[in-house]
Short mmCIF file of C-alpha atoms and ligand atoms in Angstrom, two decimals:
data_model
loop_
_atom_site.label_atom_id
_atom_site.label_comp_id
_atom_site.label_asym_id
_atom_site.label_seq_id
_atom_site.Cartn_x
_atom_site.Cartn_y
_atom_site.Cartn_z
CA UNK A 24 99.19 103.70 90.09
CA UNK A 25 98.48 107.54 91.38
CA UNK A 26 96.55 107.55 94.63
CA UNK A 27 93.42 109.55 93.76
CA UNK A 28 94.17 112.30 95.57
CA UNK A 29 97.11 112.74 92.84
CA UNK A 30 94.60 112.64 90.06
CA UNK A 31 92.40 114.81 91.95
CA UNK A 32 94.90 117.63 92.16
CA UNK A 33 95.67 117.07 88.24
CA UNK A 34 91.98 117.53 87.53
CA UNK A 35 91.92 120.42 89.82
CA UNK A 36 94.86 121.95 87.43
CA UNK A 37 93.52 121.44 84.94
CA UNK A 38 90.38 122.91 85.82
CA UNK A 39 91.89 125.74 86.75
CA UNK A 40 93.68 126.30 83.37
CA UNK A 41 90.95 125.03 80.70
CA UNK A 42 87.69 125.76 82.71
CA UNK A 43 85.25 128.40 81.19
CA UNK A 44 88.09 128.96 77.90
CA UNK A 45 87.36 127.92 74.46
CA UNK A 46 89.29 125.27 73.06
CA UNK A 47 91.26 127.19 70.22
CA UNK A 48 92.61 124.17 68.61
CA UNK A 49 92.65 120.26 69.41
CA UNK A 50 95.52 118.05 68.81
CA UNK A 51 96.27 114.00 68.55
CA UNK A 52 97.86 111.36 67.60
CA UNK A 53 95.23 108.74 68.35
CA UNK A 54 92.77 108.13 65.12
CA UNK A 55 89.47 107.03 66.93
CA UNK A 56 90.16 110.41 68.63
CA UNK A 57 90.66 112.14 65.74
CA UNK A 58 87.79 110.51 63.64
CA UNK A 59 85.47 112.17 66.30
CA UNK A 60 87.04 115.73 66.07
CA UNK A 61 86.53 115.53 62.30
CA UNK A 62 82.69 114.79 62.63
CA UNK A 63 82.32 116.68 65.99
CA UNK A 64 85.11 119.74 66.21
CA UNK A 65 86.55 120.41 69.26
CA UNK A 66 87.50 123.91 68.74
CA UNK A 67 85.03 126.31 69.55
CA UNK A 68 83.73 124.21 72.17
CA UNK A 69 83.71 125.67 76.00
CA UNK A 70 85.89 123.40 78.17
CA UNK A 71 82.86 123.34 80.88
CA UNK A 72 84.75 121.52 83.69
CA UNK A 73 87.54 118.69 84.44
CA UNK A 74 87.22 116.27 87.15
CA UNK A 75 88.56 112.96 88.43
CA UNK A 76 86.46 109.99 89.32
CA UNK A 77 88.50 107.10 90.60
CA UNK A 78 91.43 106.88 88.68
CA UNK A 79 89.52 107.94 85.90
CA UNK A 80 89.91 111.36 84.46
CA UNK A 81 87.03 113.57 82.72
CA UNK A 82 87.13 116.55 80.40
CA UNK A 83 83.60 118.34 80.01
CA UNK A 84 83.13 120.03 76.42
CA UNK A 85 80.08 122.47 75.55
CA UNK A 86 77.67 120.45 73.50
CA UNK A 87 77.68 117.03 75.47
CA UNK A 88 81.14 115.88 74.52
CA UNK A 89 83.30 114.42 77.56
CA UNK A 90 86.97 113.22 77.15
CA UNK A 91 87.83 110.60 79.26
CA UNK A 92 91.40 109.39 79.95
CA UNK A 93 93.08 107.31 82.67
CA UNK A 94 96.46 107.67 83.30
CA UNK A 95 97.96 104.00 84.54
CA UNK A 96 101.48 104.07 85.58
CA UNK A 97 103.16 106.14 82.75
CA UNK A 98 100.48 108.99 81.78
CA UNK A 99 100.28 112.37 82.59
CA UNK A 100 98.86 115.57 82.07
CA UNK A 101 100.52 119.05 81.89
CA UNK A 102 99.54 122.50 81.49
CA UNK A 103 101.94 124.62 79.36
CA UNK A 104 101.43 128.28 78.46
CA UNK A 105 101.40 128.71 74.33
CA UNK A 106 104.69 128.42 72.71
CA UNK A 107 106.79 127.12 76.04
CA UNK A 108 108.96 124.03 75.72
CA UNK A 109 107.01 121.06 76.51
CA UNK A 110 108.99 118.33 79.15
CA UNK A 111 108.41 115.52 77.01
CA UNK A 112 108.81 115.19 73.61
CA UNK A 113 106.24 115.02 70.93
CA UNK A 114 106.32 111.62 70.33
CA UNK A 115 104.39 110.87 73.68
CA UNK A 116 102.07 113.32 73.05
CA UNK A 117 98.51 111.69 72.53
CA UNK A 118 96.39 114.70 72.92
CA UNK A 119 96.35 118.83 73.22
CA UNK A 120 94.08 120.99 74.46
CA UNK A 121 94.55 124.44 73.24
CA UNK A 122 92.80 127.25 74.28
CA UNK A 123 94.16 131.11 74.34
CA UNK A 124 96.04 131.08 77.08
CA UNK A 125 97.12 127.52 77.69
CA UNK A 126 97.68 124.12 76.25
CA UNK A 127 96.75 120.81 78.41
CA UNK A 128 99.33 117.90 76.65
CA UNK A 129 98.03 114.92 77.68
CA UNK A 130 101.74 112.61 77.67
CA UNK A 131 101.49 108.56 77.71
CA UNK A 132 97.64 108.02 78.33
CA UNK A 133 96.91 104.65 77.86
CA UNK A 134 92.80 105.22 77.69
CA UNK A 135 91.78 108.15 75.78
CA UNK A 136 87.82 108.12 74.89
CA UNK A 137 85.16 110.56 73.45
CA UNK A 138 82.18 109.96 75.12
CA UNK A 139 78.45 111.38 75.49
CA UNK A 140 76.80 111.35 79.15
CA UNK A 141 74.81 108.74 78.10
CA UNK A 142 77.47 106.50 76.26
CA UNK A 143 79.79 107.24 79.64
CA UNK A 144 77.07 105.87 82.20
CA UNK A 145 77.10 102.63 80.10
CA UNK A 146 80.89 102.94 79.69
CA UNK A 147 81.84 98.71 80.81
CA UNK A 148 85.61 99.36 82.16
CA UNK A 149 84.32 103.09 84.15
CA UNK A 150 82.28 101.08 86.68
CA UNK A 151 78.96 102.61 87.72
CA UNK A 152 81.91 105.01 90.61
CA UNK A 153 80.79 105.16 94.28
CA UNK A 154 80.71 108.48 95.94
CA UNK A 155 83.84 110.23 95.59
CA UNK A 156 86.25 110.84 98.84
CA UNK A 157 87.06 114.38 97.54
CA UNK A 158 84.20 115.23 95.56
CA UNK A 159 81.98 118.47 96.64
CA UNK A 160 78.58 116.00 97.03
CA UNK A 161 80.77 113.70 99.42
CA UNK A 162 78.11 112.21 101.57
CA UNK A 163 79.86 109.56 104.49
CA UNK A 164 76.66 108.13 105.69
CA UNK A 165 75.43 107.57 101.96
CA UNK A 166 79.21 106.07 101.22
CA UNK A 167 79.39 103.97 103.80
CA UNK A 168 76.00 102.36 103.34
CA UNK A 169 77.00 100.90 99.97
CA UNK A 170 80.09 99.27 101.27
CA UNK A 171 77.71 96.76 102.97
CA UNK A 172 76.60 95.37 99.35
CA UNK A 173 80.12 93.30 99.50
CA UNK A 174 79.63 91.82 102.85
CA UNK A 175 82.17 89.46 102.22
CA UNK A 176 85.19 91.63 101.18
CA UNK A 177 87.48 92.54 103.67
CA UNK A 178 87.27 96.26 104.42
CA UNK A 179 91.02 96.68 103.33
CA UNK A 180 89.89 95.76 100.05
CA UNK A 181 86.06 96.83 99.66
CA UNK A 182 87.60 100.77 100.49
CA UNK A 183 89.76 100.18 97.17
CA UNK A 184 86.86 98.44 95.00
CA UNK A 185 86.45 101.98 93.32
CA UNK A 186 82.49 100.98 92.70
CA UNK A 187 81.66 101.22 96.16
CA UNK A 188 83.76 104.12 97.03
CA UNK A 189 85.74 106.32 94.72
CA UNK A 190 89.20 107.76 94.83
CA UNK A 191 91.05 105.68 97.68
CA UNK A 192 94.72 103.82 97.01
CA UNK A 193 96.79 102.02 98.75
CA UNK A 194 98.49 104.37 100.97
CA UNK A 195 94.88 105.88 102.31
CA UNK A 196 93.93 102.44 102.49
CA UNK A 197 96.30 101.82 105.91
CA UNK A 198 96.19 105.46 106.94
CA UNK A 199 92.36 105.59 107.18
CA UNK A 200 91.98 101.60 108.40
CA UNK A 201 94.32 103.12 111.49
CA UNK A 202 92.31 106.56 112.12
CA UNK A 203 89.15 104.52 112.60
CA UNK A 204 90.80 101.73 114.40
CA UNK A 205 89.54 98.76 112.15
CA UNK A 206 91.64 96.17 111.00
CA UNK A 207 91.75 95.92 107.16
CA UNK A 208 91.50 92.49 107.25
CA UNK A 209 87.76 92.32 108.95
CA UNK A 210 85.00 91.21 107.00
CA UNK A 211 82.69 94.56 105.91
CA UNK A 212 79.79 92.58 107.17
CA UNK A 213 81.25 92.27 110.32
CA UNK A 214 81.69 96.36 110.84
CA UNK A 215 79.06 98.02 112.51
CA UNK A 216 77.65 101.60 110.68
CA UNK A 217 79.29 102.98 112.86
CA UNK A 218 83.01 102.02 112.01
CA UNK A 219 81.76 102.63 108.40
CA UNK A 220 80.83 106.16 108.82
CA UNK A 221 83.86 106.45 110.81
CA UNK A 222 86.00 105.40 108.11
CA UNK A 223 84.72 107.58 105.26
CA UNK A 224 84.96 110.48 107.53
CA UNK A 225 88.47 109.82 108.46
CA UNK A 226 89.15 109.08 104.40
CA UNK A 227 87.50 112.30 103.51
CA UNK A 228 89.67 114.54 106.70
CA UNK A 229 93.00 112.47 105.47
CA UNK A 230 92.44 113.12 101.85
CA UNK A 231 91.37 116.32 101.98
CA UNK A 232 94.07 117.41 104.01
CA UNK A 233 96.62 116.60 101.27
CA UNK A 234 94.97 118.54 98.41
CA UNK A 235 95.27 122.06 100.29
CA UNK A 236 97.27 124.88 98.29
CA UNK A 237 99.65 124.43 100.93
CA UNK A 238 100.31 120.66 100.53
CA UNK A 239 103.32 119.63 98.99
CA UNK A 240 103.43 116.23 96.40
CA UNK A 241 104.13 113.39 98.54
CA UNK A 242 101.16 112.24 100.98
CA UNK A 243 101.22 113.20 104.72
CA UNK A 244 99.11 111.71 107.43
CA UNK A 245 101.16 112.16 110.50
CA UNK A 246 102.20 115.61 111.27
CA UNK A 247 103.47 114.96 114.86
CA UNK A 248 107.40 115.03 116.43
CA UNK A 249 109.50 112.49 115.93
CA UNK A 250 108.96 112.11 112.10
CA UNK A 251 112.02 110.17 110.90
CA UNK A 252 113.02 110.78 107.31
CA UNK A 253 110.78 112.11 104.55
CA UNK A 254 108.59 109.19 103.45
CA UNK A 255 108.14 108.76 107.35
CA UNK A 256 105.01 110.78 106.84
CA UNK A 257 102.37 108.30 107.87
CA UNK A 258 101.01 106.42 111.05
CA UNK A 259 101.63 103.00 109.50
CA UNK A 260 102.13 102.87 105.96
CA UNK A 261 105.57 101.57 105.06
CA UNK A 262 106.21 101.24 108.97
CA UNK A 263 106.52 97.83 109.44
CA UNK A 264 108.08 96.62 112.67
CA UNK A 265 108.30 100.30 113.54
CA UNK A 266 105.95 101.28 117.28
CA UNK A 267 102.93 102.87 116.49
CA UNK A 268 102.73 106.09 117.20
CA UNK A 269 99.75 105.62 119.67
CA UNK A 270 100.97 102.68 121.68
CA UNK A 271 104.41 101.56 120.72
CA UNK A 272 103.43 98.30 119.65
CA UNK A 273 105.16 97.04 116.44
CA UNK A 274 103.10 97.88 113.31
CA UNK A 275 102.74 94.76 111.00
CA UNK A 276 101.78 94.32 107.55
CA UNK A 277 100.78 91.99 105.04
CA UNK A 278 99.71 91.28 101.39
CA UNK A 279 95.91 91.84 101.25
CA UNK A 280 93.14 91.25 98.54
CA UNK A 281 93.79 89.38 95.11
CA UNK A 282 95.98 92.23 93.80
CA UNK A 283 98.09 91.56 96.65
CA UNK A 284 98.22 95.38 97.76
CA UNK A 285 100.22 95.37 101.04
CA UNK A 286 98.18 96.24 104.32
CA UNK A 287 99.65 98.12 107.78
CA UNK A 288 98.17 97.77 110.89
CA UNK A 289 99.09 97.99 114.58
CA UNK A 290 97.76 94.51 115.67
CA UNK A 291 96.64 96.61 119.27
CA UNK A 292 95.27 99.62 117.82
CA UNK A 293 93.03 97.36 115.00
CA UNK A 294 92.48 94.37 116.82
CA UNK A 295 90.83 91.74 114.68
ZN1 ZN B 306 98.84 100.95 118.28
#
């Protein structure tokens, strides 16, 4: 599943390319999609923004009309200028966005939904989305207070419960855990507000770091010497048995949560 931060730089993209344009012409292959666009055109319409929530991605039309898709393990989105070669062929298309300079092909989507603003905020499998890690409103002290509504969650899995706070995965989930020195496996209701706060601002510094122009695709946390090979981009995710890179001791790690998403710690560093 794409850490948010991925589907935060594919909404950025396609913001970019489709925001303020009129959709020329709308393509797909799914019929409730299509059923819509018959009663409710899409062309014409102003593409008013794009934005991720979660994993969840969001289209904004003029005239209250939202497009909502999430992307799972095999979807994607790309941008292609009219008339180039698309990468995949037209079989996986399930939607295209046309407008006059570009076309947003939407490959593999599993979820693909029309919505209003109103039938969105009642939408059953888009959860009522905490604050968002990247978003422009990003408030820490506001973020952190709602993780305390799930006292009993450990914070290694409360950060991921997109509800209380949007737009973490697994990876950030270890990185940020280590930057604020908490164990993931402590209770939330056993943090104090101020290891809270201290963990949304680290996840909004870590995060934010690896959507700058500059950043390349994979994630990076750790930008000091001794970096070993590529993925070796991170204080302790994937690192097991490796020294942390504050005090040598051997990072561990573990299954955590009922998905069973594996946690890193250093055992000194995040003491229980
Ligand atoms: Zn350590």
């Amino acid at each position: 599943m794409p850490e948010g931060d991925t589907l935060f730089r594919a909404a950025r993209t396609l913001d970019r390319a489709l925001a303020g344009k009129v959709v020329t012409r709308f393509e797909t292959a799914l019929a409730h999609l299509a059923r819509t666009d018959d009663d409710m055109p899409l062309a014409g319409r102003l593409v008013e923004r794009v934005d991720a929530v979660g994993k969840w991605l969001r289209i904004y039309f003029s005239g209250d009309l939202i497009l909502l898709t999430h992307m799972r393990m095999n979807g994607s989105w790309h941008i292609y200028r009219e008339g180039e070669p698309w990468q995949r062929g037209r079989s996986h298309m399930r939607t295209a966005i046309h407008t006059a300079d570009f076309v947003a092909v939407a490959f593999d989507v599993p979820i693909a939904e029309f919505h209003t603003a109103a039938s969105l905020a009642r939408h059953r499998t888009v959860p009522q989305l905490g604050p968002n890690v990247l978003g422009a409103q990003f408030d820490e002290a506001e973020a952190a207070a709602r993780i305390p509504s799930r006292p009993d969650l450990e914070i290694g899995v409360a950060v991921m419960r997109q509800h209380l706070v949007a737009g973490m995965g697994n990876i950030f989930k270890s990185e940020v855990c280590f930057a604020a020195r908490v164990n993931p496996f402590r209770k939330v209701g056993d943090l104090t507000d101020e290891e809270l706060r201290a963990l949304m601002a680290h996840a909004r510094r870590l995060m934010s770091a690896n959507i700058t122009e500059t950043s390349g695709p994979g994630i990076v946390t750790y930008r000091g010497l001794n970096r070993g090979g590529a993925a070796d981009n991170c204080w302790v995710y994937h690192r097991r048995g490796e020294p942390c890179r504050r005090c040598r001791t051997p990072i561990e790690s573990r299954k955590q949560g009922e998905e069973a998403r594996t946690s890193y710690w250093c055992p000194r560093c995040q003491p229980v």
